[in-house]
Amino acid sequence: RRIGDIVNGSSSSLAFISNMTSLNTLVLRNCRISDTLLSVNFSKFTSLNLLDLSFNNITGQVPQTLLNLNSLGFLFLGNNSLSGSLPSSVGPMLKNLDFSYNQLTGSVPSWARNSQLNLVANNFGA
Ligand SMILES: *[C@@H]1O[C@H](CO)[C@@H](O)[C@H](O)[C@H]1NC(C)=O
Ligand SMILES: *[C@@H]1O[C@H](CO)[C@@H](O)[C@H](O)[C@H]1NC(C)=O
Ligand SMILES: *[C@@H]1O[C@H](CO)[C@@H](O)[C@H](O)[C@H]1NC(C)=O
Ligand SMILES: *[C@@H]1O[C@H](CO)[C@@H](O)[C@H](O)[C@H]1NC(C)=O
Ligand SMILES: *[C@@H]1O[C@H](CO)[C@@H](O)[C@H](O)[C@H]1NC(C)=O
C-alpha cells in the first residue's frame, strides 16, 4: 500500500504506519488522519528523525515515548486536535517542535527553554 493512497477517500487511522519502523522521515501532512498517537508504538521507530503529521485530526495526548525517541529531531503536529499537557522530558535530539493550533493545556514544560517550540493557539497556563 502506497502512502499516497490514504489521501483518497475518507479519514484514515495511523495504524498503517506501525510496521514502517525503519523510516527516518515520515511526512503525512493534510492526509485526513483521524486517530490518536497511541495507535502506534513509536518506541520501535529508532531511526525516526522527522515526523510531520500537521493538518490532520489527531486527538488525545502527546505520548512521552514519542518525545523520548533518541533520533527524533523534528516533530510537527500543528493544526490537529491534541489535548492534555505536554510530557515533562524530551529526547536528546529533539530541538524543533510545532504544536501550534491544538487544544493543549497545562504548563509549558521546562525543556521548552532549550528548543524551538511553537505553541501558538493552545490553552497553556502561565
Ligand atoms: C479513490 O478515488 C477515486 C477517484 O476519485 C475513486 O474512484 C475511488 O473509489 C477512491 N477509492 C477509495 C478507496 O475511496
Ligand atoms: C505488522 O506486522 C505484523 C507481523 O508481521 C503483522 O501481524 C501486522 O498485521 C502488521 N501490521 C500492519 C498494520 O501492517
Ligand atoms: C513497544 O515496542 C517496544 C520495543 O519493541 C516494546 O518493548 C514494547 O513492549 C511495545 N509496547 C507495546 C504497548 O506494545
Ligand atoms: C476528528 O476526530 C474526532 C474523534 O475521533 C471525531 O469525532 C471528529 O468527527 C473528527 N473530525 C473530523 C473533521 O474528521
Ligand atoms: C495552522 O493553521 C493556521 C490558520 O490557518 C495557520 O496560520 C498556521 O500556519 C497553521 N500551522 C501550521 C503548523 O502549519
JSON list of C-alpha atoms and ligand atoms in Angstrom, two decimals:
[
{"chain": "A", "resi": 1, "resn": "ARG", "atom": "CA", "xyz": [0.00, 0.00, 0.00]},
{"chain": "A", "resi": 2, "resn": "ARG", "atom": "CA", "xyz": [1.38, 3.35, -1.00]},
{"chain": "A", "resi": 3, "resn": "ILE", "atom": "CA", "xyz": [1.28, 6.20, 1.50]},
{"chain": "A", "resi": 4, "resn": "GLY", "atom": "CA", "xyz": [-0.48, 8.40, -1.08]},
{"chain": "A", "resi": 5, "resn": "ASP", "atom": "CA", "xyz": [-3.42, 6.02, -1.18]},
{"chain": "A", "resi": 6, "resn": "ILE", "atom": "CA", "xyz": [-4.78, 7.20, 2.11]},
{"chain": "A", "resi": 7, "resn": "VAL", "atom": "CA", "xyz": [-5.34, 10.70, 0.77]},
{"chain": "A", "resi": 8, "resn": "ASN", "atom": "CA", "xyz": [-8.05, 9.15, -1.35]},
{"chain": "A", "resi": 9, "resn": "GLY", "atom": "CA", "xyz": [-11.34, 8.53, 0.35]},
{"chain": "A", "resi": 10, "resn": "SER", "atom": "CA", "xyz": [-12.34, 9.32, 3.90]},
{"chain": "A", "resi": 11, "resn": "SER", "atom": "CA", "xyz": [-10.37, 9.64, 7.09]},
{"chain": "A", "resi": 12, "resn": "SER", "atom": "CA", "xyz": [-7.75, 7.07, 7.97]},
{"chain": "A", "resi": 13, "resn": "SER", "atom": "CA", "xyz": [-6.22, 5.72, 11.14]},
{"chain": "A", "resi": 14, "resn": "LEU", "atom": "CA", "xyz": [-2.49, 5.88, 11.82]},
{"chain": "A", "resi": 15, "resn": "ALA", "atom": "CA", "xyz": [-2.09, 2.18, 12.48]},
{"chain": "A", "resi": 16, "resn": "PHE", "atom": "CA", "xyz": [-0.97, 1.51, 8.92]},
{"chain": "A", "resi": 17, "resn": "ILE", "atom": "CA", "xyz": [2.46, 3.01, 9.69]},
{"chain": "A", "resi": 18, "resn": "SER", "atom": "CA", "xyz": [3.00, 0.60, 12.59]},
{"chain": "A", "resi": 19, "resn": "ASN", "atom": "CA", "xyz": [5.47, -1.61, 10.72]},
{"chain": "A", "resi": 20, "resn": "MET", "atom": "CA", "xyz": [7.35, 1.17, 8.96]},
{"chain": "A", "resi": 21, "resn": "THR", "atom": "CA", "xyz": [9.75, 1.22, 11.85]},
{"chain": "A", "resi": 22, "resn": "SER", "atom": "CA", "xyz": [12.93, 1.83, 9.83]},
{"chain": "A", "resi": 23, "resn": "LEU", "atom": "CA", "xyz": [11.82, 5.16, 8.37]},
{"chain": "A", "resi": 24, "resn": "ASN", "atom": "CA", "xyz": [13.88, 8.22, 9.18]},
{"chain": "A", "resi": 25, "resn": "THR", "atom": "CA", "xyz": [11.44, 10.72, 7.66]},
{"chain": "A", "resi": 26, "resn": "LEU", "atom": "CA", "xyz": [7.67, 10.46, 7.74]},
{"chain": "A", "resi": 27, "resn": "VAL", "atom": "CA", "xyz": [5.56, 13.28, 6.33]},
{"chain": "A", "resi": 28, "resn": "LEU", "atom": "CA", "xyz": [1.80, 12.86, 6.32]},
{"chain": "A", "resi": 29, "resn": "ARG", "atom": "CA", "xyz": [0.56, 16.44, 6.17]},
{"chain": "A", "resi": 30, "resn": "ASN", "atom": "CA", "xyz": [-3.10, 17.03, 5.49]},
{"chain": "A", "resi": 31, "resn": "CYS", "atom": "CA", "xyz": [-3.88, 13.33, 4.93]},
{"chain": "A", "resi": 32, "resn": "ARG", "atom": "CA", "xyz": [-7.23, 13.24, 6.72]},
{"chain": "A", "resi": 33, "resn": "ILE", "atom": "CA", "xyz": [-5.85, 11.11, 9.52]},
{"chain": "A", "resi": 34, "resn": "SER", "atom": "CA", "xyz": [-8.30, 10.80, 12.41]},
{"chain": "A", "resi": 35, "resn": "ASP", "atom": "CA", "xyz": [-6.63, 8.95, 15.25]},
{"chain": "A", "resi": 36, "resn": "THR", "atom": "CA", "xyz": [-4.61, 9.22, 18.44]},
{"chain": "A", "resi": 37, "resn": "LEU", "atom": "CA", "xyz": [-0.83, 8.91, 18.60]},
{"chain": "A", "resi": 38, "resn": "LEU", "atom": "CA", "xyz": [-1.30, 5.93, 20.91]},
{"chain": "A", "resi": 39, "resn": "SER", "atom": "CA", "xyz": [-2.32, 3.79, 17.92]},
{"chain": "A", "resi": 40, "resn": "VAL", "atom": "CA", "xyz": [1.34, 3.43, 17.02]},
{"chain": "A", "resi": 41, "resn": "ASN", "atom": "CA", "xyz": [4.13, 2.11, 19.22]},
{"chain": "A", "resi": 42, "resn": "PHE", "atom": "CA", "xyz": [6.64, 4.84, 18.41]},
{"chain": "A", "resi": 43, "resn": "SER", "atom": "CA", "xyz": [9.33, 3.31, 20.60]},
{"chain": "A", "resi": 44, "resn": "LYS", "atom": "CA", "xyz": [10.06, 0.95, 17.68]},
{"chain": "A", "resi": 45, "resn": "PHE", "atom": "CA", "xyz": [10.89, 3.86, 15.36]},
{"chain": "A", "resi": 46, "resn": "THR", "atom": "CA", "xyz": [14.51, 4.03, 16.41]},
{"chain": "A", "resi": 47, "resn": "SER", "atom": "CA", "xyz": [15.71, 5.80, 13.21]},
{"chain": "A", "resi": 48, "resn": "LEU", "atom": "CA", "xyz": [12.96, 8.39, 13.01]},
{"chain": "A", "resi": 49, "resn": "ASN", "atom": "CA", "xyz": [14.39, 11.90, 12.65]},
{"chain": "A", "resi": 50, "resn": "LEU", "atom": "CA", "xyz": [11.48, 13.89, 11.24]},
{"chain": "A", "resi": 51, "resn": "LEU", "atom": "CA", "xyz": [7.78, 13.32, 11.86]},
{"chain": "A", "resi": 52, "resn": "ASP", "atom": "CA", "xyz": [5.26, 15.69, 10.30]},
{"chain": "A", "resi": 53, "resn": "LEU", "atom": "CA", "xyz": [1.58, 14.97, 10.93]},
{"chain": "A", "resi": 54, "resn": "SER", "atom": "CA", "xyz": [0.39, 18.55, 10.59]},
{"chain": "A", "resi": 55, "resn": "PHE", "atom": "CA", "xyz": [-3.11, 19.37, 9.31]},
{"chain": "A", "resi": 56, "resn": "ASN", "atom": "CA", "xyz": [-4.85, 16.18, 10.36]},
{"chain": "A", "resi": 57, "resn": "ASN", "atom": "CA", "xyz": [-7.36, 15.31, 13.06]},
{"chain": "A", "resi": 58, "resn": "ILE", "atom": "CA", "xyz": [-5.05, 13.78, 15.64]},
{"chain": "A", "resi": 59, "resn": "THR", "atom": "CA", "xyz": [-6.65, 13.78, 19.08]},
{"chain": "A", "resi": 60, "resn": "GLY", "atom": "CA", "xyz": [-5.58, 12.82, 22.59]},
{"chain": "A", "resi": 61, "resn": "GLN", "atom": "CA", "xyz": [-2.26, 13.34, 24.33]},
{"chain": "A", "resi": 62, "resn": "VAL", "atom": "CA", "xyz": [1.29, 13.57, 23.03]},
{"chain": "A", "resi": 63, "resn": "PRO", "atom": "CA", "xyz": [2.92, 10.36, 24.38]},
{"chain": "A", "resi": 64, "resn": "GLN", "atom": "CA", "xyz": [6.16, 10.51, 26.32]},
{"chain": "A", "resi": 65, "resn": "THR", "atom": "CA", "xyz": [7.52, 7.61, 24.23]},
{"chain": "A", "resi": 66, "resn": "LEU", "atom": "CA", "xyz": [7.31, 9.74, 21.08]},
{"chain": "A", "resi": 67, "resn": "LEU", "atom": "CA", "xyz": [9.13, 12.69, 22.61]},
{"chain": "A", "resi": 68, "resn": "ASN", "atom": "CA", "xyz": [11.77, 10.42, 24.09]},
{"chain": "A", "resi": 69, "resn": "LEU", "atom": "CA", "xyz": [12.91, 8.92, 20.79]},
{"chain": "A", "resi": 70, "resn": "ASN", "atom": "CA", "xyz": [16.70, 9.16, 20.63]},
{"chain": "A", "resi": 71, "resn": "SER", "atom": "CA", "xyz": [16.91, 10.07, 16.95]},
{"chain": "A", "resi": 72, "resn": "LEU", "atom": "CA", "xyz": [13.92, 12.39, 16.68]},
{"chain": "A", "resi": 73, "resn": "GLY", "atom": "CA", "xyz": [14.95, 15.95, 15.84]},
{"chain": "A", "resi": 74, "resn": "PHE", "atom": "CA", "xyz": [11.86, 17.46, 14.22]},
{"chain": "A", "resi": 75, "resn": "LEU", "atom": "CA", "xyz": [8.28, 16.98, 15.34]},
{"chain": "A", "resi": 76, "resn": "PHE", "atom": "CA", "xyz": [5.50, 18.87, 13.58]},
{"chain": "A", "resi": 77, "resn": "LEU", "atom": "CA", "xyz": [1.99, 18.34, 14.92]},
{"chain": "A", "resi": 78, "resn": "GLY", "atom": "CA", "xyz": [0.43, 21.73, 14.18]},
{"chain": "A", "resi": 79, "resn": "ASN", "atom": "CA", "xyz": [-3.23, 22.07, 13.29]},
{"chain": "A", "resi": 80, "resn": "ASN", "atom": "CA", "xyz": [-4.60, 18.95, 14.92]},
{"chain": "A", "resi": 81, "resn": "SER", "atom": "CA", "xyz": [-6.82, 18.43, 17.98]},
{"chain": "A", "resi": 82, "resn": "LEU", "atom": "CA", "xyz": [-4.24, 17.33, 20.54]},
{"chain": "A", "resi": 83, "resn": "SER", "atom": "CA", "xyz": [-5.23, 17.79, 24.16]},
{"chain": "A", "resi": 84, "resn": "GLY", "atom": "CA", "xyz": [-3.81, 17.26, 27.62]},
{"chain": "A", "resi": 85, "resn": "SER", "atom": "CA", "xyz": [-0.43, 18.51, 28.74]},
{"chain": "A", "resi": 86, "resn": "LEU", "atom": "CA", "xyz": [2.99, 18.06, 27.18]},
{"chain": "A", "resi": 87, "resn": "PRO", "atom": "CA", "xyz": [5.31, 15.37, 28.61]},
{"chain": "A", "resi": 88, "resn": "SER", "atom": "CA", "xyz": [7.94, 16.54, 31.05]},
{"chain": "A", "resi": 89, "resn": "SER", "atom": "CA", "xyz": [11.02, 15.39, 29.13]},
{"chain": "A", "resi": 90, "resn": "VAL", "atom": "CA", "xyz": [12.31, 15.11, 25.57]},
{"chain": "A", "resi": 91, "resn": "GLY", "atom": "CA", "xyz": [14.98, 13.07, 23.80]},
{"chain": "A", "resi": 92, "resn": "PRO", "atom": "CA", "xyz": [18.49, 14.46, 23.23]},
{"chain": "A", "resi": 93, "resn": "MET", "atom": "CA", "xyz": [17.99, 15.46, 19.56]},
{"chain": "A", "resi": 94, "resn": "LEU", "atom": "CA", "xyz": [14.53, 16.97, 19.75]},
{"chain": "A", "resi": 95, "resn": "LYS", "atom": "CA", "xyz": [15.02, 20.70, 19.29]},
{"chain": "A", "resi": 96, "resn": "ASN", "atom": "CA", "xyz": [12.40, 21.69, 16.73]},
{"chain": "A", "resi": 97, "resn": "LEU", "atom": "CA", "xyz": [8.75, 21.21, 17.62]},
{"chain": "A", "resi": 98, "resn": "ASP", "atom": "CA", "xyz": [5.48, 22.66, 16.42]},
{"chain": "A", "resi": 99, "resn": "PHE", "atom": "CA", "xyz": [2.29, 22.10, 18.42]},
{"chain": "A", "resi": 100, "resn": "SER", "atom": "CA", "xyz": [0.52, 25.23, 17.22]},
{"chain": "A", "resi": 101, "resn": "TYR", "atom": "CA", "xyz": [-3.25, 25.22, 16.72]},
{"chain": "A", "resi": 102, "resn": "ASN", "atom": "CA", "xyz": [-4.17, 22.39, 19.09]},
{"chain": "A", "resi": 103, "resn": "GLN", "atom": "CA", "xyz": [-6.01, 22.26, 22.44]},
{"chain": "A", "resi": 104, "resn": "LEU", "atom": "CA", "xyz": [-3.05, 21.58, 24.70]},
{"chain": "A", "resi": 105, "resn": "THR", "atom": "CA", "xyz": [-3.30, 22.69, 28.31]},
{"chain": "A", "resi": 106, "resn": "GLY", "atom": "CA", "xyz": [-1.22, 22.67, 31.48]},
{"chain": "A", "resi": 107, "resn": "SER", "atom": "CA", "xyz": [2.07, 24.47, 31.88]},
{"chain": "A", "resi": 108, "resn": "VAL", "atom": "CA", "xyz": [4.82, 24.97, 29.35]},
{"chain": "A", "resi": 109, "resn": "PRO", "atom": "CA", "xyz": [7.45, 22.30, 30.15]},
{"chain": "A", "resi": 110, "resn": "SER", "atom": "CA", "xyz": [10.93, 23.31, 31.26]},
{"chain": "A", "resi": 111, "resn": "TRP", "atom": "CA", "xyz": [12.64, 21.68, 28.24]},
{"chain": "A", "resi": 112, "resn": "ALA", "atom": "CA", "xyz": [10.93, 24.32, 26.08]},
{"chain": "A", "resi": 113, "resn": "ARG", "atom": "CA", "xyz": [13.73, 26.71, 27.03]},
{"chain": "A", "resi": 114, "resn": "ASN", "atom": "CA", "xyz": [16.24, 24.68, 25.03]},
{"chain": "A", "resi": 115, "resn": "SER", "atom": "CA", "xyz": [14.18, 24.20, 21.89]},
{"chain": "A", "resi": 116, "resn": "GLN", "atom": "CA", "xyz": [12.47, 25.89, 19.00]},
{"chain": "A", "resi": 117, "resn": "LEU", "atom": "CA", "xyz": [8.93, 25.32, 20.14]},
{"chain": "A", "resi": 118, "resn": "ASN", "atom": "CA", "xyz": [5.80, 26.78, 18.57]},
{"chain": "A", "resi": 119, "resn": "LEU", "atom": "CA", "xyz": [2.81, 26.72, 20.93]},
{"chain": "A", "resi": 120, "resn": "VAL", "atom": "CA", "xyz": [0.60, 29.46, 19.49]},
{"chain": "A", "resi": 121, "resn": "ALA", "atom": "CA", "xyz": [-3.15, 28.92, 19.60]},
{"chain": "A", "resi": 122, "resn": "ASN", "atom": "CA", "xyz": [-3.33, 26.47, 22.51]},
{"chain": "A", "resi": 123, "resn": "ASN", "atom": "CA", "xyz": [-4.63, 26.83, 26.07]},
{"chain": "A", "resi": 124, "resn": "PHE", "atom": "CA", "xyz": [-1.48, 26.87, 28.14]},
{"chain": "A", "resi": 125, "resn": "GLY", "atom": "CA", "xyz": [-1.39, 28.39, 31.60]},
{"chain": "A", "resi": 126, "resn": "ALA", "atom": "CA", "xyz": [1.44, 30.52, 32.91]},
{"chain": "B", "resi": 1, "resn": "LIG", "atom": "C1", "xyz": [-10.29, 6.89, -4.78]},
{"chain": "B", "resi": 1, "resn": "LIG", "atom": "O1", "xyz": [-10.59, 7.97, -5.64]},
{"chain": "B", "resi": 1, "resn": "LIG", "atom": "C2", "xyz": [-11.07, 7.54, -6.90]},
{"chain": "B", "resi": 1, "resn": "LIG", "atom": "C3", "xyz": [-11.24, 8.76, -7.81]},
{"chain": "B", "resi": 1, "resn": "LIG", "atom": "O2", "xyz": [-11.91, 9.79, -7.12]},
{"chain": "B", "resi": 1, "resn": "LIG", "atom": "C4", "xyz": [-12.40, 6.78, -6.70]},
{"chain": "B", "resi": 1, "resn": "LIG", "atom": "O3", "xyz": [-12.89, 6.32, -7.95]},
{"chain": "B", "resi": 1, "resn": "LIG", "atom": "C5", "xyz": [-12.14, 5.59, -5.78]},
{"chain": "B", "resi": 1, "resn": "LIG", "atom": "O4", "xyz": [-13.36, 4.93, -5.50]},
{"chain": "B", "resi": 1, "resn": "LIG", "atom": "C6", "xyz": [-11.49, 6.04, -4.47]},
{"chain": "B", "resi": 1, "resn": "LIG", "atom": "N1", "xyz": [-11.10, 4.88, -3.66]},
{"chain": "B", "resi": 1, "resn": "LIG", "atom": "C7", "xyz": [-11.39, 4.77, -2.39]},
{"chain": "B", "resi": 1, "resn": "LIG", "atom": "C8", "xyz": [-10.92, 3.57, -1.70]},
{"chain": "B", "resi": 1, "resn": "LIG", "atom": "O5", "xyz": [-12.03, 5.64, -1.77]},
{"chain": "B", "resi": 2, "resn": "LIG", "atom": "C1", "xyz": [2.74, -5.61, 11.19]},
{"chain": "B", "resi": 2, "resn": "LIG", "atom": "O1", "xyz": [3.48, -6.83, 11.15]},
{"chain": "B", "resi": 2, "resn": "LIG", "atom": "C2", "xyz": [2.90, -7.84, 11.95]},
{"chain": "B", "resi": 2, "resn": "LIG", "atom": "C3", "xyz": [3.85, -9.02, 11.94]},
{"chain": "B", "resi": 2, "resn": "LIG", "atom": "O2", "xyz": [4.29, -9.30, 10.63]},
{"chain": "B", "resi": 2, "resn": "LIG", "atom": "C4", "xyz": [1.52, -8.18, 11.39]},
{"chain": "B", "resi": 2, "resn": "LIG", "atom": "O3", "xyz": [0.92, -9.19, 12.20]},
{"chain": "B", "resi": 2, "resn": "LIG", "atom": "C5", "xyz": [0.64, -6.92, 11.45]},
{"chain": "B", "resi": 2, "resn": "LIG", "atom": "O4", "xyz": [-0.61, -7.18, 10.86]},
{"chain": "B", "resi": 2, "resn": "LIG", "atom": "C6", "xyz": [1.32, -5.78, 10.69]},
{"chain": "B", "resi": 2, "resn": "LIG", "atom": "N1", "xyz": [0.55, -4.55, 10.93]},
{"chain": "B", "resi": 2, "resn": "LIG", "atom": "C7", "xyz": [0.21, -3.72, 9.95]},
{"chain": "B", "resi": 2, "resn": "LIG", "atom": "C8", "xyz": [-0.58, -2.52, 10.36]},
{"chain": "B", "resi": 2, "resn": "LIG", "atom": "O5", "xyz": [0.52, -3.88, 8.77]},
{"chain": "B", "resi": 3, "resn": "LIG", "atom": "C1", "xyz": [6.51, -1.16, 22.01]},
{"chain": "B", "resi": 3, "resn": "LIG", "atom": "O1", "xyz": [7.72, -1.56, 21.43]},
{"chain": "B", "resi": 3, "resn": "LIG", "atom": "C2", "xyz": [8.76, -1.80, 22.38]},
{"chain": "B", "resi": 3, "resn": "LIG", "atom": "C3", "xyz": [10.05, -2.04, 21.60]},
{"chain": "B", "resi": 3, "resn": "LIG", "atom": "O2", "xyz": [9.89, -3.03, 20.63]},
{"chain": "B", "resi": 3, "resn": "LIG", "atom": "C4", "xyz": [8.36, -2.96, 23.26]},
{"chain": "B", "resi": 3, "resn": "LIG", "atom": "O3", "xyz": [9.35, -3.20, 24.23]},
{"chain": "B", "resi": 3, "resn": "LIG", "atom": "C5", "xyz": [7.04, -2.63, 23.97]},
{"chain": "B", "resi": 3, "resn": "LIG", "atom": "O4", "xyz": [6.59, -3.73, 24.70]},
{"chain": "B", "resi": 3, "resn": "LIG", "atom": "C6", "xyz": [5.98, -2.23, 22.96]},
{"chain": "B", "resi": 3, "resn": "LIG", "atom": "N1", "xyz": [4.80, -1.72, 23.66]},
{"chain": "B", "resi": 3, "resn": "LIG", "atom": "C7", "xyz": [3.57, -2.12, 23.38]},
{"chain": "B", "resi": 3, "resn": "LIG", "atom": "C8", "xyz": [2.47, -1.47, 24.16]},
{"chain": "B", "resi": 3, "resn": "LIG", "atom": "O5", "xyz": [3.35, -2.96, 22.52]},
{"chain": "B", "resi": 4, "resn": "LIG", "atom": "C1", "xyz": [-11.90, 14.20, 14.45]},
{"chain": "B", "resi": 4, "resn": "LIG", "atom": "O1", "xyz": [-11.81, 13.10, 15.33]},
{"chain": "B", "resi": 4, "resn": "LIG", "atom": "C2", "xyz": [-12.86, 13.08, 16.30]},
{"chain": "B", "resi": 4, "resn": "LIG", "atom": "C3", "xyz": [-12.56, 11.96, 17.28]},
{"chain": "B", "resi": 4, "resn": "LIG", "atom": "O2", "xyz": [-12.32, 10.76, 16.62]},
{"chain": "B", "resi": 4, "resn": "LIG", "atom": "C4", "xyz": [-14.19, 12.91, 15.56]},
{"chain": "B", "resi": 4, "resn": "LIG", "atom": "O3", "xyz": [-15.25, 12.92, 16.49]},
{"chain": "B", "resi": 4, "resn": "LIG", "atom": "C5", "xyz": [-14.37, 14.06, 14.57]},
{"chain": "B", "resi": 4, "resn": "LIG", "atom": "O4", "xyz": [-15.52, 13.85, 13.79]},
{"chain": "B", "resi": 4, "resn": "LIG", "atom": "C6", "xyz": [-13.16, 14.16, 13.63]},
{"chain": "B", "resi": 4, "resn": "LIG", "atom": "N1", "xyz": [-13.27, 15.36, 12.81]},
{"chain": "B", "resi": 4, "resn": "LIG", "atom": "C7", "xyz": [-13.02, 15.35, 11.51]},
{"chain": "B", "resi": 4, "resn": "LIG", "atom": "C8", "xyz": [-13.12, 16.67, 10.83]},
{"chain": "B", "resi": 4, "resn": "LIG", "atom": "O5", "xyz": [-12.71, 14.34, 10.90]},
{"chain": "B", "resi": 5, "resn": "LIG", "atom": "C1", "xyz": [-2.34, 26.20, 11.15]},
{"chain": "B", "resi": 5, "resn": "LIG", "atom": "O1", "xyz": [-3.39, 26.92, 10.61]},
{"chain": "B", "resi": 5, "resn": "LIG", "atom": "C2", "xyz": [-3.26, 28.33, 10.79]},
{"chain": "B", "resi": 5, "resn": "LIG", "atom": "C3", "xyz": [-4.54, 29.01, 10.35]},
{"chain": "B", "resi": 5, "resn": "LIG", "atom": "O2", "xyz": [-4.95, 28.50, 9.11]},
{"chain": "B", "resi": 5, "resn": "LIG", "atom": "C4", "xyz": [-2.02, 28.80, 10.02]},
{"chain": "B", "resi": 5, "resn": "LIG", "atom": "O3", "xyz": [-1.86, 30.18, 10.16]},
{"chain": "B", "resi": 5, "resn": "LIG", "atom": "C5", "xyz": [-0.80, 28.06, 10.58]},
{"chain": "B", "resi": 5, "resn": "LIG", "atom": "O4", "xyz": [0.35, 28.38, 9.84]},
{"chain": "B", "resi": 5, "resn": "LIG", "atom": "C6", "xyz": [-1.00, 26.56, 10.54]},
{"chain": "B", "resi": 5, "resn": "LIG", "atom": "N1", "xyz": [0.05, 25.89, 11.29]},
{"chain": "B", "resi": 5, "resn": "LIG", "atom": "C7", "xyz": [0.98, 25.13, 10.73]},
{"chain": "B", "resi": 5, "resn": "LIG", "atom": "C8", "xyz": [1.92, 24.43, 11.64]},
{"chain": "B", "resi": 5, "resn": "LIG", "atom": "O5", "xyz": [1.06, 24.98, 9.52]}
]
